Coordinates of C-alpha atoms and ligand atoms in Angstrom, one line a residue:
X269 CA 23.8 38.0 36.0
X270 CA 25.7 35.2 34.3
X271 CA 25.0 31.6 35.6
X272 CA 28.0 29.4 36.2
X273 CA 27.2 25.8 37.1
X274 CA 29.6 24.0 39.4
X275 CA 29.4 20.2 39.5
X276 CA 31.0 18.3 42.4
X277 CA 31.5 14.7 41.2
X278 CA 31.4 12.0 43.9
X279 CA 32.6 8.4 43.9
X280 CA 32.7 7.1 40.3
X281 CA 32.4 10.5 38.7
X282 CA 35.9 12.0 38.2
X283 CA 35.4 14.0 35.0
X284 CA 32.7 15.1 32.6
X285 CA 32.9 15.2 28.8
X286 CA 31.7 17.5 26.1
X287 CA 32.9 20.8 27.5
X288 CA 33.8 23.4 24.9
X289 CA 37.2 25.0 25.6
X290 CA 37.8 22.4 28.3
X291 CA 40.7 23.3 30.6
X292 CA 41.8 21.9 34.0
X293 CA 42.6 25.0 36.1
X294 CA 44.4 25.1 39.5
X295 CA 42.8 27.4 42.0
X296 CA 44.5 28.5 45.2
X297 CA 42.3 29.3 48.3
X298 CA 42.9 30.7 51.8
X299 CA 41.7 27.3 53.0
X300 CA 44.3 25.3 51.3
X301 CA 44.2 23.4 48.0
X302 CA 40.9 22.0 46.7
X303 CA 40.5 18.3 46.1
X304 CA 42.0 18.6 42.6
X305 CA 42.2 21.0 39.7
X306 CA 38.9 22.2 38.3
X307 CA 37.7 21.4 34.8
X308 CA 36.2 24.5 33.2
X309 CA 34.5 25.1 29.9
X310 CA 31.1 25.7 28.4
X311 CA 28.1 23.5 27.7
X312 CA 25.3 24.9 25.5
X313 CA 26.7 28.3 26.1
X314 CA 26.7 28.0 29.9
X315 CA 29.9 28.3 31.9
X316 CA 30.7 25.1 33.8
X317 CA 33.2 24.1 36.5
X318 CA 33.7 20.5 37.4
X319 CA 35.5 19.3 40.6
X320 CA 36.0 15.7 41.5
X321 CA 35.3 15.6 45.2
X322 CA 37.8 12.9 46.1
X323 CA 40.3 14.0 43.4
X324 CA 41.1 12.1 40.3
X325 CA 42.1 8.6 41.3
X326 CA 40.0 8.9 44.5
X327 CA 42.7 10.3 46.8
X328 CA 40.6 12.0 49.6
X329 CA 38.6 10.0 52.1
X330 CA 35.2 11.6 53.1
X331 CA 36.9 13.0 56.3
X332 CA 39.8 14.5 54.4
X333 CA 38.0 16.1 51.5
X334 CA 38.9 19.8 51.8
X335 CA 35.3 21.0 51.8
X336 CA 36.0 24.6 52.5
X337 CA 38.7 24.9 49.8
X338 CA 36.4 23.2 47.3
X339 CA 33.5 25.6 47.9
X340 CA 35.8 28.7 48.1
X341 CA 37.5 27.6 44.8
X342 CA 34.1 27.3 43.0
X343 CA 33.1 30.7 44.4
X344 CA 36.3 32.2 43.1
X345 CA 35.5 30.8 39.6
X346 CA 32.1 32.6 39.8
X347 CA 30.0 29.6 40.4
X348 CA 26.4 30.5 41.2
X349 CA 24.8 27.0 41.2
X350 CA 26.4 23.8 42.6
X351 CA 25.1 20.4 41.6
X352 CA 26.5 17.8 44.0
X353 CA 26.6 14.2 42.7
X354 CA 27.0 11.4 45.3
X355 CA 26.7 7.7 45.8
X356 CA 24.5 6.7 48.7
X357 CA 22.9 3.8 50.5
X358 CA 19.1 3.5 50.7
X359 CA 16.9 3.1 53.7
X360 CA 13.7 2.6 51.6
X361 CA 12.6 -0.4 49.6
X362 CA 11.3 1.9 46.8
X363 CA 14.7 3.7 46.5
X364 CA 16.4 1.0 44.7
X365 CA 20.0 0.6 43.6
X366 CA 20.4 2.6 40.3
X367 CA 17.7 5.1 41.3
X368 CA 18.5 8.8 41.7
X369 CA 17.1 10.8 44.7
X370 CA 17.0 14.7 44.6
X371 CA 17.8 15.4 48.2
X372 CA 15.9 18.2 50.1
X373 CA 16.9 17.6 53.7
X374 CA 20.0 16.5 55.7
X375 CA 20.8 15.0 59.1
X376 CA 24.4 15.9 59.8
X377 CA 26.2 13.2 61.9
X378 CA 29.7 14.0 60.6
X379 CA 31.9 15.2 63.4
X380 CA 35.6 15.3 62.2
X381 CA 35.4 18.1 59.7
X382 CA 35.6 21.9 59.6
X383 CA 31.9 23.0 59.0
X384 CA 32.0 26.7 58.6
X385 CA 34.0 29.5 57.0
X386 CA 33.3 31.7 59.9
X387 CA 34.5 31.5 63.6
X388 CA 36.3 33.5 66.2
X389 CA 36.6 37.0 65.0
X390 CA 33.9 36.8 62.5
X391 CA 30.8 34.9 63.6
X392 CA 27.9 34.2 61.3
X393 CA 24.7 32.2 61.5
X394 CA 23.0 31.4 58.2
X395 CA 19.6 29.7 57.9
X396 CA 19.6 26.1 56.9
X397 CA 16.0 25.1 57.3
X398 CA 15.9 24.5 53.6
X399 CA 19.4 23.4 52.8
X400 CA 18.9 22.9 49.1
X401 CA 17.7 25.2 46.4
X402 CA 14.2 24.2 45.2
X403 CA 14.6 25.6 41.7
X404 CA 18.0 24.0 41.0
X405 CA 16.7 20.8 42.5
X406 CA 13.7 20.8 40.2
X407 CA 16.0 21.4 37.2
X408 CA 18.1 18.4 38.2
X409 CA 14.9 16.3 38.5
X410 CA 13.9 17.4 35.0
X411 CA 17.3 16.8 33.6
X412 CA 17.4 13.1 34.7
X413 CA 16.4 10.8 31.9
X414 CA 16.6 7.0 31.5
X415 CA 16.7 6.5 35.2
X416 CA 14.1 6.4 38.0
X417 CA 14.4 9.7 39.9
X418 CA 12.7 10.6 43.2
X419 CA 12.0 14.2 44.1
X420 CA 12.9 14.8 47.8
X421 CA 14.6 12.7 50.4
X422 CA 16.5 13.1 53.7
X423 CA 20.2 12.3 53.5
X424 CA 22.0 11.2 56.6
X425 CA 25.7 12.3 56.5
X426 CA 27.9 10.0 58.5
X427 CA 31.6 10.3 59.2
X428 CA 32.8 7.0 57.8
X429 CA 34.9 5.8 56.2
X430 CA 33.5 2.5 57.6
X431 CA 29.9 1.8 56.7
X432 CA 27.2 1.8 59.5
X433 CA 26.6 -1.0 62.0
X434 CA 23.3 -2.8 61.7
X435 CA 22.1 -1.0 64.8
X436 CA 22.9 2.4 63.3
X437 CA 21.3 1.5 60.0
X438 CA 18.1 0.5 61.8
X439 CA 18.2 3.6 64.0
X440 CA 18.6 6.0 61.0
X441 CA 15.9 4.3 59.0
X442 CA 13.2 3.4 61.6
X443 CA 13.5 6.1 64.2
X444 CA 15.2 9.1 62.5
X445 CA 13.3 8.8 59.2
X446 CA 16.3 9.2 57.0
X447 CA 15.9 8.0 53.4
X448 CA 19.5 7.6 52.2
X449 CA 23.0 7.7 53.8
X450 CA 26.3 9.0 52.5
X451 CA 29.5 10.5 53.8
X452 CA 30.1 13.7 52.0
X453 CA 27.1 16.1 51.6
X454 CA 27.8 17.6 54.9
X455 CA 29.4 20.1 55.5
X456 CA 29.4 20.7 51.7
X457 CA 25.7 21.9 51.7
X458 CA 26.3 24.1 54.8
X459 CA 29.4 25.7 53.2
X460 CA 27.6 26.3 49.9
X461 CA 24.9 28.2 51.8
X462 CA 27.5 30.3 53.7
X463 CA 29.1 31.1 50.3
X464 CA 25.6 32.1 49.0
X465 CA 25.7 29.5 46.2
X466 CA 22.5 27.6 45.3
X467 CA 23.0 23.9 46.1
X468 CA 21.3 20.8 44.8
X469 CA 22.2 17.2 45.6
X470 CA 21.7 14.3 43.2
X471 CA 22.2 11.1 45.3
X472 CA 22.7 7.9 43.3
X473 CA 21.6 4.8 45.2
X474 CA 24.2 2.1 45.1
X475 CA 23.0 -0.3 47.9
X476 CA 20.5 -0.9 50.8
X477 CA 23.1 -0.2 53.5
X478 CA 22.8 -3.0 56.0
X479 CA 19.2 -3.1 57.1
X480 CA 17.6 -5.0 54.3
X481 CA 16.7 -8.6 55.2
X482 CA 17.2 -9.8 51.6
X483 CA 20.3 -7.8 50.6
X484 CA 22.7 -8.6 53.3
X485 CA 25.3 -6.1 54.4
X486 CA 26.6 -3.3 52.2
X487 CA 29.6 -4.4 50.2
X488 CA 32.0 -2.2 48.3
X489 CA 32.3 -4.5 45.3
X490 CA 28.5 -4.3 44.8
X491 CA 28.7 -0.5 45.1
X492 CA 31.5 -0.3 42.4
X493 CA 29.4 -2.5 40.1
X494 CA 26.5 0.0 40.3
X495 CA 28.6 3.1 40.2
X496 CA 29.6 2.7 36.5
X497 CA 26.0 2.8 35.2
X498 CA 25.1 5.5 37.7
X499 CA 28.0 7.7 36.6
X500 CA 26.8 7.5 32.9
X501 CA 23.3 8.6 34.0
X502 CA 24.9 11.4 36.0
X503 CA 26.9 12.6 33.1
X504 CA 23.8 12.6 30.9
X505 CA 21.9 14.6 33.6
X506 CA 24.8 17.2 33.7
X507 CA 24.8 17.4 29.9
X508 CA 21.1 18.3 29.8
X509 CA 21.2 20.8 32.7
X510 CA 22.7 23.9 31.0
X511 CA 20.1 24.0 28.2
X512 CA 17.3 23.6 30.8
X513 CA 18.4 26.5 33.0
X514 CA 20.1 28.8 30.5
X515 CA 23.1 31.2 30.9
X516 CA 21.2 34.1 32.4
X517 CA 20.4 34.0 36.1
X518 CA 17.9 36.0 38.0
X519 CA 18.3 36.5 41.8
X520 CA 17.4 33.2 43.5
X521 CA 13.7 33.5 44.6
X522 CA 14.6 31.4 47.7
X523 CA 17.3 33.7 48.8
X524 CA 20.2 31.3 48.5
X525 CA 22.4 34.1 47.0
X526 CA 21.6 36.5 49.9
X527 CA 22.1 34.1 52.8
X528 CA 24.6 36.4 54.5
X529 CA 22.4 39.5 54.4
X530 CA 21.8 39.5 58.2
X531 CA 24.0 36.6 59.2
X532 CA 27.2 38.2 60.5
X533 CA 27.1 38.9 64.3
X534 CA 30.5 40.2 65.0
X535 CA 30.8 44.0 65.4
X536 CA 32.9 45.5 62.6
X537 CA 35.5 46.9 65.0
X538 CA 35.9 43.5 66.7
X539 CA 36.4 41.5 63.5
X540 CA 39.7 39.6 63.0
X541 CA 41.4 41.1 60.0
X542 CA 43.1 37.8 59.0
X543 CA 39.8 35.9 59.0
X544 CA 38.1 38.8 57.2
X545 CA 40.8 38.6 54.5
X546 CA 40.3 34.8 54.2
X547 CA 36.6 35.5 53.6
X548 CA 37.2 37.7 50.5
X549 CA 35.6 35.3 48.0
X550 CA 32.9 33.7 50.3
X551 CA 31.7 36.8 52.0
X552 CA 33.2 39.8 50.2
X553 CA 29.7 40.9 49.2
X554 CA 28.8 41.8 52.8
X555 CA 32.2 42.4 54.5
Ligands
LIG731 C1 32.2 4.3 47.3 S1 31.2 4.0 48.7 C2 31.4 5.2 49.9 C3 31.8 6.6 49.5 O1 30.9 6.9 48.4 C4 30.3 8.1 48.6 O2 31.1 9.2 48.2 P1 30.5 10.5 47.4 O3 29.5 11.0 48.4 O4 31.6 11.4 47.2 O5 29.8 9.9 46.1 C5 30.1 8.1 50.1 O6 29.7 9.3 50.6 C6 31.4 7.6 50.6 O7 32.4 8.6 50.6
ADE732 N1 25.6 2.4 52.6 C1 26.3 3.6 52.4 N2 26.7 4.2 53.6 C2 27.4 5.4 53.5 N3 27.9 5.9 52.3 C3 27.6 5.2 51.2 N4 27.8 5.5 49.9 C4 27.3 4.5 49.1 N5 26.6 3.6 49.9 C5 26.8 4.0 51.2

């Protein structure tokens, strides 16, 4: 099977360079338009699809990012592996601004977003115990150079757009054991799993949120200052990834690409034909 790497670029990462045959393509989905057109092309012989999560010019807030359309659009382009790149705040002294964290767990505190492709008329329950793909995550770890990168970490997804209160920051860090905080990886990771796409998250630390006694409260101008350097390191990681993983793809040994095998609960005769039609790209394999 051919590998197609999708990259979702977060704050500060609105395009990538070096793609052969680069072309911004508009993709329509049954879930509305994605955040922006998608930059397609090849890197080291591997097909790539880059989507700026907030749109070029940072148009969408974390709550208004069209997460379902984004994942559906990448699936329609044949994407098999998604690398999410995001800015985040840190809850750990050792996860310093400028560092990268390869996320392996999430706590989802976002509440004002559509979180599933499924629903009334076609109910599905996928496993999310291990929400990221270990193999793709390892490849991202190995592709990071010139930056301190930490393997594993728990990302707390908050609704935003305001940053956390001091009490929230302390709660997430001291009692919930979160390592970093951001506003976008959920429901993105959930939807990627429903769409049977391997998902890895590269979180780029920009600040210590509000808990740190010597760093004061999180400030957007500090974040923007860090974002520029982070984005260059992220671009370099993306540039090294295709050669590391190659253009041929075996079935995912962790089952990411078969998440829907036993997930759909609704009896075939009770399924809503309109919803089933909307699921053509995401779940066509099993419907
Ligand atoms: C620019 S600070 C807050 C903003 O940045 C992060 O976005 P992304 O995850 O797309 O890199 C964070 O989640 C907030 O949306
Ligand atoms: N402290 C923080 N909280 C939430 N999202 C962020 N993105 C970058 N820093 C953040």
